[in-house]
């Protein structure tokens, strides 16, 4: 094991440990990392000596903050297509994780955003801690939730998933569990003991029993208290009406949410609403990933992704100049264009 590698692999007992190892970048995913994790899982699936996989992040601040946004920005500005190849392999990895034939334990400690959700929330044993902050924050940079995020959020109770998809809000452990993004709360100071105990697990039942021994009740979340106005406001058919309902509700939390939505990319908001609603009608994660690949490819060639990353990450002036500038200026035709088939460039997971 070379500590300089972006993905570290080691085995303890019968468990393969995968550690994302770019701590200075909050373990943001590169194409090399995606390929390394995918290869490790492919080998582990056929290795009788491996009974479970545990994925975590180096550095103590988070599992993974998402994809390498700077690389995507530079790629888009230069007119290259490396990001499309990255997404193709990343989404295939997400599907592999969801269908992995052995227990896949994701330690979702600290920051878990975007691509970090993709390498964790599709697993079958998802552990959060008091430090967990889980989010799909794409609309703030002119992008749309991907890595199967639209499928996960479409399955959240009521309109909670719509709320999280549009706002990009980070949730804590209890709310991640409420929304179906995680399963178990384990205090962070018990994670080392948990991972050590997992080494002796030889069956899926033993993995589950081991995790349950360290599981306790999560500190109370916030979303449950806001469920009534979230369900009412986000049941609207359009982004414009959602914002109007939030403003007209008379509730400070709803008004603050409306203000937050008005800072996000109008195009991303409208495409995200359509993507989550469509994902809720799809029959599988693979179909949702196929849809997300179409949307990501179209967003990659649009204006707002480059502008959003510039404003939030590169120049950090926090004043993106979205185009169009308001939701009412984003046409239905423009939204529909994001979902059009890609011909021979389709991801094609649902047909495999």
Short mmCIF file of C-alpha atoms in Angstrom, two decimals:
data_model
loop_
_atom_site.label_atom_id
_atom_site.label_comp_id
_atom_site.label_asym_id
_atom_site.label_seq_id
_atom_site.Cartn_x
_atom_site.Cartn_y
_atom_site.Cartn_z
CA UNK A 1 0.00 0.00 0.00
CA UNK A 2 1.50 3.34 -1.14
CA UNK A 3 0.22 6.24 0.99
CA UNK A 4 0.79 8.59 -1.95
CA UNK A 5 -1.83 6.81 -4.04
CA UNK A 6 -5.25 8.53 -4.36
CA UNK A 7 -7.00 5.27 -3.46
CA UNK A 8 -5.60 3.01 -0.76
CA UNK A 9 -6.49 -0.68 -0.55
CA UNK A 10 -5.81 -3.03 2.33
CA UNK A 11 -7.39 -6.13 3.81
CA UNK A 12 -8.19 -6.77 7.46
CA UNK A 13 -9.44 -10.27 8.09
CA UNK A 14 -12.06 -10.91 5.45
CA UNK A 15 -12.77 -7.23 4.74
CA UNK A 16 -11.36 -5.13 1.90
CA UNK A 17 -10.89 -1.50 2.95
CA UNK A 18 -11.02 1.18 0.26
CA UNK A 19 -9.80 4.59 1.39
CA UNK A 20 -10.18 7.68 -0.76
CA UNK A 21 -6.88 9.45 -0.24
CA UNK A 22 -6.90 13.08 -1.35
CA UNK A 23 -7.44 14.69 2.06
CA UNK A 24 -6.32 18.18 1.00
CA UNK A 25 -9.11 18.15 -1.61
CA UNK A 26 -11.60 16.54 0.79
CA UNK A 27 -11.07 13.35 -1.21
CA UNK A 28 -12.70 14.79 -4.33
CA UNK A 29 -12.93 12.14 -7.02
CA UNK A 30 -10.71 12.06 -10.07
CA UNK A 31 -11.07 9.73 -13.04
CA UNK A 32 -8.10 7.73 -11.76
CA UNK A 33 -9.84 7.23 -8.42
CA UNK A 34 -13.09 6.12 -10.03
CA UNK A 35 -11.25 3.54 -12.12
CA UNK A 36 -9.28 2.29 -9.11
CA UNK A 37 -12.39 1.80 -6.97
CA UNK A 38 -14.23 0.13 -9.84
CA UNK A 39 -11.36 -2.28 -10.46
CA UNK A 40 -11.07 -3.09 -6.76
CA UNK A 41 -14.77 -3.91 -6.54
CA UNK A 42 -14.68 -6.05 -9.67
CA UNK A 43 -11.87 -8.13 -8.19
CA UNK A 44 -13.46 -8.28 -4.73
CA UNK A 45 -16.74 -9.55 -6.14
CA UNK A 46 -14.99 -12.68 -7.43
CA UNK A 47 -12.61 -13.14 -4.48
CA UNK A 48 -13.93 -15.74 -2.05
CA UNK A 49 -11.53 -14.47 0.61
CA UNK A 50 -13.32 -11.11 0.69
CA UNK A 51 -16.66 -11.18 2.48
CA UNK A 52 -17.29 -7.43 2.70
CA UNK A 53 -16.00 -4.03 1.55
CA UNK A 54 -15.64 -0.91 3.69
CA UNK A 55 -15.14 2.49 2.04
CA UNK A 56 -13.96 5.57 3.92
CA UNK A 57 -12.06 8.81 3.44
CA UNK A 58 -8.61 9.89 4.59
CA UNK A 59 -7.93 13.03 6.59
CA UNK A 60 -10.76 12.99 9.11
CA UNK A 61 -12.83 15.73 7.43
CA UNK A 62 -15.04 13.72 5.17
CA UNK A 63 -15.59 10.73 2.94
CA UNK A 64 -15.68 12.72 -0.30
CA UNK A 65 -16.67 16.26 -1.29
CA UNK A 66 -17.70 15.22 -4.82
CA UNK A 67 -16.06 15.26 -8.21
CA UNK A 68 -13.01 17.33 -9.05
CA UNK A 69 -14.92 20.49 -10.01
CA UNK A 70 -11.84 22.43 -11.07
CA UNK A 71 -10.98 19.76 -13.62
CA UNK A 72 -14.50 19.85 -15.03
CA UNK A 73 -14.32 23.66 -15.25
CA UNK A 74 -10.99 23.60 -17.07
CA UNK A 75 -12.19 20.83 -19.36
CA UNK A 76 -15.36 22.71 -20.32
CA UNK A 77 -13.52 25.98 -20.94
CA UNK A 78 -11.01 24.25 -23.19
CA UNK A 79 -13.73 22.51 -25.20
CA UNK A 80 -12.47 19.05 -24.22
CA UNK A 81 -14.62 16.02 -23.38
CA UNK A 82 -12.67 14.31 -20.61
CA UNK A 83 -15.45 15.10 -18.12
CA UNK A 84 -17.94 13.13 -20.20
CA UNK A 85 -15.63 10.11 -20.05
CA UNK A 86 -15.29 10.64 -16.30
CA UNK A 87 -19.07 10.69 -15.79
CA UNK A 88 -19.48 7.59 -17.95
CA UNK A 89 -17.13 5.60 -15.70
CA UNK A 90 -18.37 7.22 -12.49
CA UNK A 91 -22.01 6.34 -13.15
CA UNK A 92 -21.02 2.79 -14.05
CA UNK A 93 -19.26 2.62 -10.69
CA UNK A 94 -22.40 3.85 -8.95
CA UNK A 95 -24.38 1.04 -10.58
CA UNK A 96 -21.72 -1.51 -9.60
CA UNK A 97 -21.91 -0.40 -5.97
CA UNK A 98 -25.70 -0.74 -5.94
CA UNK A 99 -25.48 -4.29 -7.33
CA UNK A 100 -22.37 -5.38 -5.42
CA UNK A 101 -22.99 -8.98 -4.28
CA UNK A 102 -21.35 -8.63 -0.85
CA UNK A 103 -21.92 -6.22 2.05
CA UNK A 104 -20.71 -2.75 1.07
CA UNK A 105 -20.21 -0.63 4.17
CA UNK A 106 -19.91 3.12 3.58
CA UNK A 107 -18.50 5.23 6.41
CA UNK A 108 -20.20 8.56 5.66
CA UNK A 109 -18.32 10.52 8.30
CA UNK A 110 -17.90 14.28 7.76
CA UNK A 111 -18.48 15.84 4.32
CA UNK A 112 -20.32 13.60 1.85
CA UNK A 113 -21.40 15.56 -1.20
CA UNK A 114 -22.11 14.95 -4.88
CA UNK A 115 -19.88 12.13 -6.04
CA UNK A 116 -19.35 11.22 -2.39
CA UNK A 117 -23.03 10.34 -2.21
CA UNK A 118 -22.55 8.23 -5.33
CA UNK A 119 -19.86 6.04 -3.74
CA UNK A 120 -21.74 5.63 -0.47
CA UNK A 121 -25.52 5.98 -0.58
CA UNK A 122 -25.98 3.16 -3.11
CA UNK A 123 -24.35 0.72 -0.69
CA UNK A 124 -26.40 -1.59 1.49
CA UNK A 125 -24.83 -0.61 4.86
CA UNK A 126 -24.54 3.18 5.14
CA UNK A 127 -23.16 4.62 8.37
CA UNK A 128 -23.40 8.29 9.38
CA UNK A 129 -22.00 10.09 12.43
CA UNK A 130 -22.61 13.33 14.32
CA UNK A 131 -20.12 14.94 11.92
CA UNK A 132 -21.91 13.88 8.73
CA UNK A 133 -23.07 16.53 6.28
CA UNK A 134 -24.69 14.92 3.27
CA UNK A 135 -25.71 16.94 0.22
CA UNK A 136 -26.26 17.13 -3.51
CA UNK A 137 -25.31 20.83 -3.96
CA UNK A 138 -25.19 20.96 -7.75
CA UNK A 139 -27.74 23.70 -8.51
CA UNK A 140 -25.49 26.26 -6.83
CA UNK A 141 -22.85 25.74 -9.51
CA UNK A 142 -25.21 25.49 -12.47
CA UNK A 143 -25.27 21.70 -12.53
CA UNK A 144 -27.90 19.04 -11.79
CA UNK A 145 -27.79 16.23 -9.17
CA UNK A 146 -26.21 13.13 -10.68
CA UNK A 147 -24.48 9.88 -9.52
CA UNK A 148 -27.97 8.44 -8.99
CA UNK A 149 -28.87 11.32 -6.70
CA UNK A 150 -32.11 12.09 -8.52
CA UNK A 151 -33.21 8.48 -8.01
CA UNK A 152 -32.33 8.51 -4.32
CA UNK A 153 -33.99 11.86 -3.67
CA UNK A 154 -37.11 10.89 -5.63
CA UNK A 155 -37.57 8.09 -3.10
CA UNK A 156 -37.42 10.35 -0.03
CA UNK A 157 -40.65 10.85 1.96
CA UNK A 158 -43.05 13.42 0.55
CA UNK A 159 -41.26 16.31 -1.09
CA UNK A 160 -38.13 16.21 1.08
CA UNK A 161 -36.05 14.95 -1.83
CA UNK A 162 -37.26 17.75 -4.08
CA UNK A 163 -36.35 20.24 -1.38
CA UNK A 164 -32.83 18.84 -1.02
CA UNK A 165 -32.30 18.56 -4.77
CA UNK A 166 -33.28 22.16 -5.50
CA UNK A 167 -31.63 23.82 -2.52
CA UNK A 168 -28.54 21.63 -2.32
CA UNK A 169 -28.90 21.78 1.45
CA UNK A 170 -26.61 19.57 3.55
CA UNK A 171 -28.38 17.37 6.07
CA UNK A 172 -27.15 15.78 9.28
CA UNK A 173 -27.22 12.13 10.28
CA UNK A 174 -30.86 11.93 11.38
CA UNK A 175 -32.15 13.67 8.28
CA UNK A 176 -29.93 11.59 5.99
CA UNK A 177 -31.53 8.49 7.53
CA UNK A 178 -35.01 10.03 7.24
CA UNK A 179 -34.47 10.72 3.54
CA UNK A 180 -33.14 7.24 2.77
CA UNK A 181 -29.55 8.33 2.17
CA UNK A 182 -28.17 6.40 5.16
CA UNK A 183 -29.11 3.57 7.50
CA UNK A 184 -27.22 3.64 10.79
CA UNK A 185 -25.88 6.24 13.22
CA UNK A 186 -22.56 5.41 14.87
CA UNK A 187 -20.75 8.03 16.99
CA UNK A 188 -17.51 8.98 15.26
CA UNK A 189 -15.36 7.89 18.21
CA UNK A 190 -16.62 4.33 17.68
CA UNK A 191 -15.69 4.10 13.98
CA UNK A 192 -12.23 2.68 14.62
CA UNK A 193 -13.69 0.00 16.89
CA UNK A 194 -16.38 -0.78 14.34
CA UNK A 195 -13.93 -1.23 11.48
CA UNK A 196 -11.71 -3.44 13.64
CA UNK A 197 -14.69 -5.58 14.64
CA UNK A 198 -15.78 -5.99 11.02
CA UNK A 199 -12.54 -7.84 10.26
CA UNK A 200 -13.95 -10.97 11.85
CA UNK A 201 -17.21 -10.95 9.87
CA UNK A 202 -17.52 -13.86 7.48
CA UNK A 203 -21.17 -13.58 6.42
CA UNK A 204 -23.55 -10.73 5.52
CA UNK A 205 -25.49 -11.41 8.73
CA UNK A 206 -22.33 -11.02 10.80
CA UNK A 207 -21.56 -7.71 9.08
CA UNK A 208 -25.04 -6.43 9.90
CA UNK A 209 -24.86 -7.67 13.49
CA UNK A 210 -21.47 -6.02 13.98
CA UNK A 211 -22.72 -2.65 12.69
CA UNK A 212 -25.83 -2.89 14.87
CA UNK A 213 -23.69 -3.42 17.97
CA UNK A 214 -22.25 0.06 17.49
CA UNK A 215 -25.44 1.73 16.27
CA UNK A 216 -27.38 4.13 18.46
CA UNK A 217 -30.05 6.80 17.98
CA UNK A 218 -28.94 9.84 16.01
CA UNK A 219 -29.33 13.31 17.50
CA UNK A 220 -32.66 14.81 16.43
CA UNK A 221 -32.77 16.31 12.94
CA UNK A 222 -34.64 19.30 11.55
CA UNK A 223 -36.49 18.23 8.43
CA UNK A 224 -39.28 16.45 10.25
CA UNK A 225 -40.37 19.70 11.89
CA UNK A 226 -40.55 21.40 8.46
CA UNK A 227 -42.26 18.57 6.63
CA UNK A 228 -45.67 20.27 6.37
CA UNK A 229 -44.56 23.39 4.51
CA UNK A 230 -41.98 21.49 2.46
CA UNK A 231 -44.59 19.02 1.22
CA UNK A 232 -47.07 21.79 0.44
CA UNK A 233 -44.70 24.20 -1.32
CA UNK A 234 -42.75 21.65 -3.35
CA UNK A 235 -45.88 19.90 -4.58
CA UNK A 236 -46.23 22.74 -7.10
CA UNK A 237 -45.68 21.96 -10.77
CA UNK A 238 -43.05 24.61 -11.55
CA UNK A 239 -40.04 26.24 -9.94
CA UNK A 240 -41.77 29.61 -10.16
CA UNK A 241 -44.80 28.34 -8.26
CA UNK A 242 -42.63 26.62 -5.67
CA UNK A 243 -40.85 29.90 -4.97
CA UNK A 244 -44.18 31.77 -4.81
CA UNK A 245 -45.57 29.26 -2.32
CA UNK A 246 -42.46 29.51 -0.17
CA UNK A 247 -42.70 33.29 -0.08
CA UNK A 248 -46.45 33.33 0.52
CA UNK A 249 -46.32 30.75 3.33
CA UNK A 250 -45.45 33.42 5.87
CA UNK A 251 -42.89 31.13 7.51
CA UNK A 252 -39.36 32.49 8.02
CA UNK A 253 -37.74 29.15 7.16
CA UNK A 254 -39.73 28.94 3.92
CA UNK A 255 -38.89 32.54 3.00
CA UNK A 256 -35.19 31.86 3.62
CA UNK A 257 -35.46 28.84 1.35
CA UNK A 258 -37.02 30.96 -1.40
CA UNK A 259 -34.17 33.45 -1.10
CA UNK A 260 -31.66 30.60 -1.38
CA UNK A 261 -33.34 29.21 -4.50
CA UNK A 262 -33.16 32.63 -6.15
CA UNK A 263 -29.36 32.51 -5.93
CA UNK A 264 -29.11 29.17 -7.78
CA UNK A 265 -28.96 28.67 -11.53
CA UNK A 266 -32.49 29.05 -12.94
CA UNK A 267 -31.76 26.52 -15.67
CA UNK A 268 -30.33 24.03 -13.18
CA UNK A 269 -33.35 24.47 -10.92
CA UNK A 270 -35.83 23.74 -13.69
CA UNK A 271 -33.89 20.80 -15.08
CA UNK A 272 -33.41 19.40 -11.56
CA UNK A 273 -37.12 19.56 -10.80
CA UNK A 274 -37.86 17.73 -14.04
CA UNK A 275 -35.07 15.19 -13.39
CA UNK A 276 -36.28 14.28 -9.89
CA UNK A 277 -39.91 13.99 -11.04
CA UNK A 278 -38.88 11.84 -14.00
CA UNK A 279 -36.61 9.69 -11.82
CA UNK A 280 -39.53 8.94 -9.55
CA UNK A 281 -41.28 7.27 -12.48
CA UNK A 282 -38.27 5.22 -13.61
CA UNK A 283 -38.02 1.52 -12.85
CA UNK A 284 -34.35 1.30 -11.82
CA UNK A 285 -31.24 3.13 -10.71
CA UNK A 286 -29.66 2.23 -14.06
CA UNK A 287 -32.42 4.03 -15.95
CA UNK A 288 -31.92 7.08 -13.74
CA UNK A 289 -28.17 7.04 -14.35
CA UNK A 290 -28.81 6.87 -18.09
CA UNK A 291 -31.06 9.92 -17.74
CA UNK A 292 -28.52 11.76 -15.60
CA UNK A 293 -25.79 11.10 -18.15
CA UNK A 294 -27.88 12.82 -20.83
CA UNK A 295 -28.50 15.77 -18.53
CA UNK A 296 -24.85 16.05 -17.46
CA UNK A 297 -23.63 16.00 -21.07
CA UNK A 298 -26.04 18.79 -21.98
CA UNK A 299 -25.20 20.86 -18.90
CA UNK A 300 -21.50 20.47 -19.70
CA UNK A 301 -21.95 22.37 -22.95
CA UNK A 302 -24.18 25.05 -21.42
CA UNK A 303 -23.31 28.43 -19.94
CA UNK A 304 -24.19 28.05 -16.28
CA UNK A 305 -21.88 25.22 -15.20
CA UNK A 306 -18.70 27.09 -16.16
CA UNK A 307 -20.07 30.33 -14.74
CA UNK A 308 -21.19 28.70 -11.51
CA UNK A 309 -17.84 27.04 -10.86
CA UNK A 310 -16.08 30.29 -11.69
CA UNK A 311 -18.13 32.24 -9.17
CA UNK A 312 -18.13 29.66 -6.38
CA UNK A 313 -14.78 27.89 -6.72
CA UNK A 314 -12.37 29.77 -9.01
CA UNK A 315 -12.85 33.51 -8.42
CA UNK A 316 -15.00 33.01 -5.30
CA UNK A 317 -16.85 36.28 -5.89
CA UNK A 318 -20.18 34.52 -5.19
CA UNK A 319 -21.90 36.54 -7.92
CA UNK A 320 -22.63 34.16 -10.79
CA UNK A 321 -24.16 35.72 -13.87
CA UNK A 322 -26.69 33.08 -14.84
CA UNK A 323 -28.10 32.95 -18.33
CA UNK A 324 -31.08 33.01 -18.41
CA UNK A 325 -31.14 35.06 -15.24
CA UNK A 326 -34.61 34.15 -13.97
CA UNK A 327 -36.64 30.93 -13.87
CA UNK A 328 -39.45 32.40 -15.98
CA UNK A 329 -36.95 32.95 -18.80
CA UNK A 330 -36.01 29.27 -18.98
CA UNK A 331 -38.26 27.70 -21.61
CA UNK A 332 -39.84 24.27 -21.49
CA UNK A 333 -37.99 23.47 -24.71
CA UNK A 334 -34.65 24.22 -23.07
CA UNK A 335 -35.49 21.93 -20.16
CA UNK A 336 -36.64 19.16 -22.50
CA UNK A 337 -33.41 19.44 -24.51
CA UNK A 338 -31.42 18.16 -21.53
CA UNK A 339 -33.29 14.84 -21.64
CA UNK A 340 -33.01 14.13 -25.35
CA UNK A 341 -31.27 10.86 -26.34
CA UNK A 342 -27.55 10.96 -27.14
CA UNK A 343 -27.63 8.46 -29.99
CA UNK A 344 -24.58 6.23 -30.03
CA UNK A 345 -23.15 8.14 -27.04
CA UNK A 346 -25.79 6.86 -24.60
CA UNK A 347 -24.60 5.41 -21.29
CA UNK A 348 -26.84 2.40 -21.81
CA UNK A 349 -26.84 0.93 -18.31
CA UNK A 350 -30.55 0.10 -18.33
CA UNK A 351 -30.13 -2.01 -21.46
CA UNK A 352 -27.28 -4.15 -20.06
#
